[in-house]
Short mmCIF file of C-alpha atoms in Angstrom, two decimals:
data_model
loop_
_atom_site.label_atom_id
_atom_site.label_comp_id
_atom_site.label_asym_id
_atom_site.label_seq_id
_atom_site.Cartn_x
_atom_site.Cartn_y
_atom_site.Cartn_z
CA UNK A 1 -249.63 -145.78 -46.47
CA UNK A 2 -247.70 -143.63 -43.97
CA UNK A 3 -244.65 -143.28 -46.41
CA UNK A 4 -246.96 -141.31 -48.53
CA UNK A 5 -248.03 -138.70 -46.53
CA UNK A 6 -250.67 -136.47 -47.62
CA UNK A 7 -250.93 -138.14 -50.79
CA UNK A 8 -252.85 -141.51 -48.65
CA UNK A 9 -256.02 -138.71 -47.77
CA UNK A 10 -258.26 -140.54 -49.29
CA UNK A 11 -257.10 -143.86 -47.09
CA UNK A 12 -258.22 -142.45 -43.56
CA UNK A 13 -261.55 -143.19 -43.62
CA UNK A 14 -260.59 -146.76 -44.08
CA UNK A 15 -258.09 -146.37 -41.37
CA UNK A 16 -260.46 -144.56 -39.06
CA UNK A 17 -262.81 -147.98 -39.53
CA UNK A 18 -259.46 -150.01 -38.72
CA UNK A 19 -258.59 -148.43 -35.38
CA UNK A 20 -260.73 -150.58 -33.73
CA UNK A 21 -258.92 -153.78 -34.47
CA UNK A 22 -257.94 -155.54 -31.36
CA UNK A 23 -254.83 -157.01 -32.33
CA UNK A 24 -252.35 -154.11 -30.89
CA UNK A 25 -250.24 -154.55 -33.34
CA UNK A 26 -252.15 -153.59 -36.16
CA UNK A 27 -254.35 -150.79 -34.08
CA UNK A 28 -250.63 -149.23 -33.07
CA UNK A 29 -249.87 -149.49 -37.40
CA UNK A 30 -253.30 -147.71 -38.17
CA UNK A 31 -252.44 -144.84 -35.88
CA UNK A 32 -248.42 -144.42 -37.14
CA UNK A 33 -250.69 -144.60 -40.58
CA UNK A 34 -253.08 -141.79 -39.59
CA UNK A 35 -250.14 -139.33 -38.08
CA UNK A 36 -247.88 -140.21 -41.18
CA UNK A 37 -250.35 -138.98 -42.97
CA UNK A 38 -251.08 -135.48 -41.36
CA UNK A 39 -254.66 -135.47 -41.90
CA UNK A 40 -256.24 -132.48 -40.42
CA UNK A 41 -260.09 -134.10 -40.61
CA UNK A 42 -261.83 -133.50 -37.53
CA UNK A 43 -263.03 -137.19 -37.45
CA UNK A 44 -259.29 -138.31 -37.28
CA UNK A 45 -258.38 -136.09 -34.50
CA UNK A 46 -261.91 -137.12 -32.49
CA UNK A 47 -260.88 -140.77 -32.88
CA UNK A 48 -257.65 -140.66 -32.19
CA UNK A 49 -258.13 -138.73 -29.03
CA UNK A 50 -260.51 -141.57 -28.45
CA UNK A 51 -257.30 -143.71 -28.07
CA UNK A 52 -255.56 -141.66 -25.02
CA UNK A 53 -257.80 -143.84 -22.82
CA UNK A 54 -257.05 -147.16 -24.31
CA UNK A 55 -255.60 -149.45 -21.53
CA UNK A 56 -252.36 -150.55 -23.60
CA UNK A 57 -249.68 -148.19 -23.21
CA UNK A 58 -247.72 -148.41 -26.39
CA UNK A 59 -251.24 -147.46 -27.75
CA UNK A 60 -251.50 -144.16 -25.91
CA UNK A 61 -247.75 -143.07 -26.73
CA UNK A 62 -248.79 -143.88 -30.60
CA UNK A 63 -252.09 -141.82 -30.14
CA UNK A 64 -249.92 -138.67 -28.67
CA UNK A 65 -247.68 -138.96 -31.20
CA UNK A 66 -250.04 -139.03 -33.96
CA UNK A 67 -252.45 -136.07 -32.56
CA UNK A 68 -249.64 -134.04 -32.61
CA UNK A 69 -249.04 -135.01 -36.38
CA UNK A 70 -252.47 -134.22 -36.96
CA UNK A 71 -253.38 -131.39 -35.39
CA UNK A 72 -251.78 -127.76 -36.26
CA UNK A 73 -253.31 -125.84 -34.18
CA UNK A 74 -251.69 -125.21 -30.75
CA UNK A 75 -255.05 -124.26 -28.79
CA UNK A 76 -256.48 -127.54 -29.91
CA UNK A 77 -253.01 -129.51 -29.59
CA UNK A 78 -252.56 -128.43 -26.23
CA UNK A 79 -255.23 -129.49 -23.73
CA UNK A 80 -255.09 -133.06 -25.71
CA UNK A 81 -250.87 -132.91 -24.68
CA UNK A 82 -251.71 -131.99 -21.36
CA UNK A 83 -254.31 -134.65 -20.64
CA UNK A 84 -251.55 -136.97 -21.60
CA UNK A 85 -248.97 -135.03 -18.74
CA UNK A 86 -251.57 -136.58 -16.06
CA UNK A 87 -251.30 -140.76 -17.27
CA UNK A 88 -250.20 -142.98 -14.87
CA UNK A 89 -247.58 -144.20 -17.40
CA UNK A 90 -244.39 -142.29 -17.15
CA UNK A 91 -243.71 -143.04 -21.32
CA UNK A 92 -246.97 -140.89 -21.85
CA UNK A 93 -246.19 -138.13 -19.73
CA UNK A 94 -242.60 -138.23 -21.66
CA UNK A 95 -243.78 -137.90 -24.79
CA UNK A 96 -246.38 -135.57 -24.24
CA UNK A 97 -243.99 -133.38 -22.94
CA UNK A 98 -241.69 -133.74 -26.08
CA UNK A 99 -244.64 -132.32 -27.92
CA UNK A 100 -245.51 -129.84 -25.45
CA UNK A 101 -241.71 -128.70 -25.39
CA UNK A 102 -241.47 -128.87 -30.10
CA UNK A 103 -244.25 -126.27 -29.88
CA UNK A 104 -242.20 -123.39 -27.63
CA UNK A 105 -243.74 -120.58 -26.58
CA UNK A 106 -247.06 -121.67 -28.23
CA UNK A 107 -247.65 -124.30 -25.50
CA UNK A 108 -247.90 -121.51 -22.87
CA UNK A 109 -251.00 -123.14 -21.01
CA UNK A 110 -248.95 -125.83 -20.27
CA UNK A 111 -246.85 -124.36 -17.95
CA UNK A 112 -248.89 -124.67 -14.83
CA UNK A 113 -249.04 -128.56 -15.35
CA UNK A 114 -245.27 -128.78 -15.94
CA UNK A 115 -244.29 -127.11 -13.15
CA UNK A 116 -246.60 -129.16 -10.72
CA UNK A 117 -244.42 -132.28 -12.56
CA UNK A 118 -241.08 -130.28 -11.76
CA UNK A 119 -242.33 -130.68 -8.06
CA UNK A 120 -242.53 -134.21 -8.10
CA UNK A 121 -240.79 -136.63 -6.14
CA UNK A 122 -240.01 -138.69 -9.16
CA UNK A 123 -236.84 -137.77 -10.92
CA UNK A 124 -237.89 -138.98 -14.32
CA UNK A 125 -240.65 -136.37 -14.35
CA UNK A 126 -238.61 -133.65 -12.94
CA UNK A 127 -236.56 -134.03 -15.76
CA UNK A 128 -239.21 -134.63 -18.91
CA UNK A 129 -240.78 -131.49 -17.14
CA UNK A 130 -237.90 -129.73 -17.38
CA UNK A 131 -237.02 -130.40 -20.85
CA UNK A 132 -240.07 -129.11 -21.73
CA UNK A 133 -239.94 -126.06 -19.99
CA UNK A 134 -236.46 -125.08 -21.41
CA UNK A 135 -238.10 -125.17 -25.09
CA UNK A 136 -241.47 -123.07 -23.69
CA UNK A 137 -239.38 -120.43 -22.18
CA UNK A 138 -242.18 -118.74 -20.95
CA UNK A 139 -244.99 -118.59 -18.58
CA UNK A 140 -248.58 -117.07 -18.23
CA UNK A 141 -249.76 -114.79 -15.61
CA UNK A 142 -251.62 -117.62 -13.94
CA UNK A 143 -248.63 -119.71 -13.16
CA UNK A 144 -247.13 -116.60 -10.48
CA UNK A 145 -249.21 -117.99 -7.56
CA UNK A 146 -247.62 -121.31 -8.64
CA UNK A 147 -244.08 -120.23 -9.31
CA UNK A 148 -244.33 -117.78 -5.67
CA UNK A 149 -244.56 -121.20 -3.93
CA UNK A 150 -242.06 -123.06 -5.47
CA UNK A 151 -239.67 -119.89 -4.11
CA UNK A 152 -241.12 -120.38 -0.55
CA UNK A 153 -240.80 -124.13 -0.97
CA UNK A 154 -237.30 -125.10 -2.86
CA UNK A 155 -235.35 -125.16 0.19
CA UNK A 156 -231.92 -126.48 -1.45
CA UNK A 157 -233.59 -127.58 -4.42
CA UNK A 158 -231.63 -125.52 -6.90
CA UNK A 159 -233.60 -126.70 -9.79
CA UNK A 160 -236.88 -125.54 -8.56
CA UNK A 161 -235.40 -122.30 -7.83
CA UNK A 162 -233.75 -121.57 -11.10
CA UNK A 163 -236.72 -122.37 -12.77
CA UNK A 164 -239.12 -120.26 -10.67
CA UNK A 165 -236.86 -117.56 -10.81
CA UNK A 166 -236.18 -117.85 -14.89
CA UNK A 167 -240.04 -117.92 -15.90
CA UNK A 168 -241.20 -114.96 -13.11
CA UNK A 169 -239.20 -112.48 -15.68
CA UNK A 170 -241.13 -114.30 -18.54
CA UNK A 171 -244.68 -114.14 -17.14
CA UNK A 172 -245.11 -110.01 -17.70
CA UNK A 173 -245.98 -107.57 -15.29
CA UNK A 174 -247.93 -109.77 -12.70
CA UNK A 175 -244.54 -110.84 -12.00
CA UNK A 176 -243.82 -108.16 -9.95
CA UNK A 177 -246.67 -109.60 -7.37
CA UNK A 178 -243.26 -112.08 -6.48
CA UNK A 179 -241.14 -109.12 -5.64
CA UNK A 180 -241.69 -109.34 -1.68
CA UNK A 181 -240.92 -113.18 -1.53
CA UNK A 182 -237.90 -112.10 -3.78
CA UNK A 183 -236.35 -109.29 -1.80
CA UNK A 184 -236.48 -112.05 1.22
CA UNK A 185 -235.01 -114.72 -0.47
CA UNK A 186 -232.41 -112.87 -1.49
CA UNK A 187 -231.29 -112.15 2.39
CA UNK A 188 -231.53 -115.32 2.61
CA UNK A 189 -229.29 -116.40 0.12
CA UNK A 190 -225.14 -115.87 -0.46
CA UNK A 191 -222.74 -115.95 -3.30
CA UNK A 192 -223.94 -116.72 -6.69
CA UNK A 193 -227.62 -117.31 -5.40
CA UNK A 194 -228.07 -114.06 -4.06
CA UNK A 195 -226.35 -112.13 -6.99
CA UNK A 196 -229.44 -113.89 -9.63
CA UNK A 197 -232.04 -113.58 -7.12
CA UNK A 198 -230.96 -109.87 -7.17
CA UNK A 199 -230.90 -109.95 -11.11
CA UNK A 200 -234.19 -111.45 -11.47
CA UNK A 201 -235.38 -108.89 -8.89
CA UNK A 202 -233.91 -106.29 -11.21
CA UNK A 203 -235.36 -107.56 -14.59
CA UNK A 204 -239.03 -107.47 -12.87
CA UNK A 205 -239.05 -104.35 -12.06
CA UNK A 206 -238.29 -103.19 -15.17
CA UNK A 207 -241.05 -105.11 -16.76
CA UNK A 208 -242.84 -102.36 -18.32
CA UNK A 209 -246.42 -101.90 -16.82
CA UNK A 210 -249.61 -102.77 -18.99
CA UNK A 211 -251.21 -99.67 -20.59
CA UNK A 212 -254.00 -97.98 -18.42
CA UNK A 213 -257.22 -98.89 -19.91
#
């Protein structure tokens, strides 16, 4: 059915009976059915969301997979991509992130979630998380507190500070709340470090303001 694409519609409310099969094989078939398919019915999305809390794992990674087949838009997409960011199983997170990371700049509210995974002491995440930021390229005005303290708190962690440093000049004007932890860091910093803490200082400042109201 999934080779057919939209032209199975009128299959998914059998499938949507079928995802409750217990044999995982066939339940993990249904779902790879249902995203194949691209169905943007409400009652597809509802279920499959239903299957982000299904204890096999293989299950979960079909279900994020699928959602993000079936749903177009970004504000719903989203919040379901970063519920899967917080699973215990690392293949979750991963390809949640994938998602998160195919949608670009539209996956903005993300950001905040990634960057707490950049932080972590797990390598894997820090790199699925930064994947995914590469392809956002962009952050909110809500994620400055965040990206402040990874400044204060990278240490040698070049990584951390690249990144903090790269999405201050793309979070606007409330970037220029960092300036003061910039301007120390980069008396703190020599060579090559200094020279981009110095550009990024630069690039804020000329961040045009937001119109008076």
């Amino acid at each position: 059915l999934g080779m057919l694409g939209g032209d199975a519609k009128e299959a998914v409310p059998a499938l949507l009976e079928m995802l409750t099969v217990e044999d995982v094989d066939r339940r993990l078939a249904v779902i790879e059915s249902l995203g194949s398919i691209g169905s943007s019915e409400h009652q597809a999305a509802k279920q499959l969301r239903g299957q982000l809390s299904n204890e096999q794992e293989s299950v979960r990674v079909a279900a994020v997979v699928a959602l993000s087949q079936v749903i177009d838009e970004a504000e719903q997409l989203v919040p379901i991509l970063i519920e899967g960011l917080r699973d215990s199983e690392w293949s979750v997170r991963r390809k949640s992130a994938d998602s998160l990371g195919a949608l670009g700049e539209k996956a903005i509210n993300a950001v905040p979630e990634l960057l707490l995974l950049l932080q972590s002491d797990d390598d894997d995440d820090e790199d699925l998380a930064s994947d995914a930021l590469r392809e956002i390229d962009i952050a909110p005005p809500a994620a400055v507190p965040v990206l402040i303290q990874m400044l204060e708190n990278a240490g040698d962690n070049r990584r951390l500070r690249f990144f903090a440093l790269h999405l201050l000049k793309k979070s606007g004007p409330t970037a220029k709340s960092a300036l003061p932890v910039l301007e120390k860091l980069a008396e703190q910093l020599d060579g090559r470090s200094r020279e981009y803490v110095r550009r990024t200082i630069k690039e804020i400042r000329e961040i045009p303001d937001p119109p008076s109201a």
